Structure formats: C-alpha cells, structure tokens
Short mmCIF file of C-alpha atoms in Angstrom, two decimals:
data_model
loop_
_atom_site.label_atom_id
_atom_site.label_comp_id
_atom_site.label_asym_id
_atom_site.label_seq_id
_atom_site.Cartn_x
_atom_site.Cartn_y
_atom_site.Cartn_z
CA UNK B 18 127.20 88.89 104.43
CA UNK B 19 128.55 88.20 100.97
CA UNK B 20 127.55 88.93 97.48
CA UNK B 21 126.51 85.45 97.24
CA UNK B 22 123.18 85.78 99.64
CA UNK B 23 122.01 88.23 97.20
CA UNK B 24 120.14 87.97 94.25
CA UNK B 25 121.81 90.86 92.27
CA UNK B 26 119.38 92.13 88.78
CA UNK B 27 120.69 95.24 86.74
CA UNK B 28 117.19 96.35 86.31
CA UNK B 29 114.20 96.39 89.13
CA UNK B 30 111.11 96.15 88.21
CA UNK B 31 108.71 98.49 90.04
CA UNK B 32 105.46 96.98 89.80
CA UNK B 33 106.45 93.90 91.28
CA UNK B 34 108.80 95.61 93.82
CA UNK B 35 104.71 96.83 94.85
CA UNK B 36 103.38 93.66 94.23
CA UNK B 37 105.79 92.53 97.16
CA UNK B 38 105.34 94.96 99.49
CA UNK B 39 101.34 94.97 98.97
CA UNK B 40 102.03 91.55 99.73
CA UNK B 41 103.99 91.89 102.88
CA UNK B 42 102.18 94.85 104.14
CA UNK B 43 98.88 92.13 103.42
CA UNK B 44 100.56 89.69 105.91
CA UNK B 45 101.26 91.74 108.80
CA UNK B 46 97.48 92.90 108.37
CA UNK B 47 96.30 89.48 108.55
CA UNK B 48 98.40 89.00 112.06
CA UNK B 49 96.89 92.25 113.47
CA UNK B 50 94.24 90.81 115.95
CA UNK B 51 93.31 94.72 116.86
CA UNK B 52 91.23 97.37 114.13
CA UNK B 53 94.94 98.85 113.22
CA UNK B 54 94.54 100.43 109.26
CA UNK B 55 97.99 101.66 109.33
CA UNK B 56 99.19 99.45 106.88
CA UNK B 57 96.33 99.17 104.70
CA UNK B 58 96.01 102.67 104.60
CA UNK B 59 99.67 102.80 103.75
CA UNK B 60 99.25 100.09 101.17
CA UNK B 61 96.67 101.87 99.51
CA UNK B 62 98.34 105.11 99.21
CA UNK B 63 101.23 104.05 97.65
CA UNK B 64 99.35 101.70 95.37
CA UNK B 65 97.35 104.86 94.40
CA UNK B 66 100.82 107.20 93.72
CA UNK B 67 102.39 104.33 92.11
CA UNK B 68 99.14 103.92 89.88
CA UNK B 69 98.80 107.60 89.14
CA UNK B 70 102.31 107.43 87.74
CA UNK B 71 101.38 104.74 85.54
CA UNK B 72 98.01 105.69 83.98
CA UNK B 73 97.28 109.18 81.97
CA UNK B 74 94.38 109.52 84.21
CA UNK B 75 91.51 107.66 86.42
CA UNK B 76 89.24 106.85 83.99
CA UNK B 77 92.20 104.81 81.88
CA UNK B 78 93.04 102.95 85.27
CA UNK B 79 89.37 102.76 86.24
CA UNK B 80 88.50 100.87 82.18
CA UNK B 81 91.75 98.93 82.25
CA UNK B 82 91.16 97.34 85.82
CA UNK B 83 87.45 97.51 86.04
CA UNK B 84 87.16 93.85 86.57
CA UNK B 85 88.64 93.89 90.18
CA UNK B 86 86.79 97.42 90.96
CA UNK B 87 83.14 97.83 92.71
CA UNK B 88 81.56 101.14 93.02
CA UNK B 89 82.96 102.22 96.20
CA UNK B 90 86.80 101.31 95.04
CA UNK B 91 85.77 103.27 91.70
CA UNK B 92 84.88 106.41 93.58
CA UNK B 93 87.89 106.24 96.17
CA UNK B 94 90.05 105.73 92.89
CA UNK B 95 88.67 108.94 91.89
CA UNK B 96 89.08 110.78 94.75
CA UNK B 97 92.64 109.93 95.30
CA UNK B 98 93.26 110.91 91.64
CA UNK B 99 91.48 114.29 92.09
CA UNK B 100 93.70 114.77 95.05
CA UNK B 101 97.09 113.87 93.99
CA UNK B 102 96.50 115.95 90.81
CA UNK B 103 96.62 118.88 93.01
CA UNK B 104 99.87 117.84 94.43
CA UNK B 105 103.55 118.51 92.87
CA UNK B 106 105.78 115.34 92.33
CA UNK B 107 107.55 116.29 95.47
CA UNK B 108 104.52 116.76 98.15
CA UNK B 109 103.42 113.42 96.43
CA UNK B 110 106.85 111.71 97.34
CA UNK B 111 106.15 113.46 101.19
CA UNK B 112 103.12 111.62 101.39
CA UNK B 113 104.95 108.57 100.38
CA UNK B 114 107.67 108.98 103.27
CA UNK B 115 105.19 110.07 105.60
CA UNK B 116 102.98 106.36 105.04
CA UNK B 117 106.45 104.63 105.72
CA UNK B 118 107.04 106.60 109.01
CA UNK B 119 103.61 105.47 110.26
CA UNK B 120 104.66 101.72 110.64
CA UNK B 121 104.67 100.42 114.29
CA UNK B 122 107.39 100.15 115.29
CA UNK B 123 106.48 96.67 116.93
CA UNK B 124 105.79 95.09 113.51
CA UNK B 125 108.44 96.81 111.60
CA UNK B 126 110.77 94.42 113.30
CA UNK B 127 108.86 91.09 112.06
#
C-alpha cells in the first residue's frame, strides 16, 4: 500500500470517528437476519462512555439532546451514567475493550 491510498489528517476528530462506527456497527445490524444485540449493545456502550466523557453529567446530555430522547432512552441514559460514575477511567476503558472482543467473528471480516 502507499501513502497515497490514505487520507492522512493531523488531527482526528472523535465524535465523528463514533459517528462512523455507530454507522458501520448500524449496517451489519441491518444484515443480521437472526435476534443478535451484540453490536447494538456494543454501539450503545461506547456511545454512552464516549458521551459521559463529553457532558458534566446526565441531566446536561439528557437537556441538550432531549429532542431525539423518549422516556425509556432517558432512563437507560441515566442508568448508564449512574453506573459508569462508579467506575475509574480504566475499568471504563475495560468495558470498552471488552464490547470490541464480543464481535463475531463471522462479521468482523465483512
């Protein structure tokens, strides 16, 4: 391969390096034709640690995206916020790993 195939940028952007892989991981789900949640549950907890890096807490996230949020999404919000305030940067980055271990190994090749 050569430098050329690649789109080189000094800086990358993390929420659309999420935006991507929400995006990706949305795909495969849509090809599923079985009840498999292992990507949607991955999605969503790495959406959630992302997220909890990038708000001072769940009620800022809850008022700034409240628009896209029903009750039940409001409630798991706060949940996973309750939980991962319990957990040190490092168990948080374990949970993280652990999500990406979980892909089958069937569609990690597509």
């Amino acid at each position: 391969m050569y430098e050329a195939d690649f789109d080189v940028q000094d800086h990358l952007d993390p929420g659309l390096l999420l935006e991507r892989f929400l995006s990706d991981c949305q795909s495969v789900v849509d090809k599923v034709e079985v009840d498999d949640y292992t990507y949607s549950y991955m999605a969503d907890t790495i959406a959630a640690i992302y997220y909890y890096r990038e708000y001072n807490s769940s009620d800022e996230f809850i008022q700034e995206n409240d628009a896209f949020l029903d009750d039940e999404r409001r409630e798991w919000v706060k949940y996973m916020w309750r939980t991962l305030d319990t957990m040190s940067d490092g168990q948080r980055a374990d949970v993280v790993i652990e999500s990406l271990t979980q892909i089958p190994a069937a569609f990690a090749e597509d």
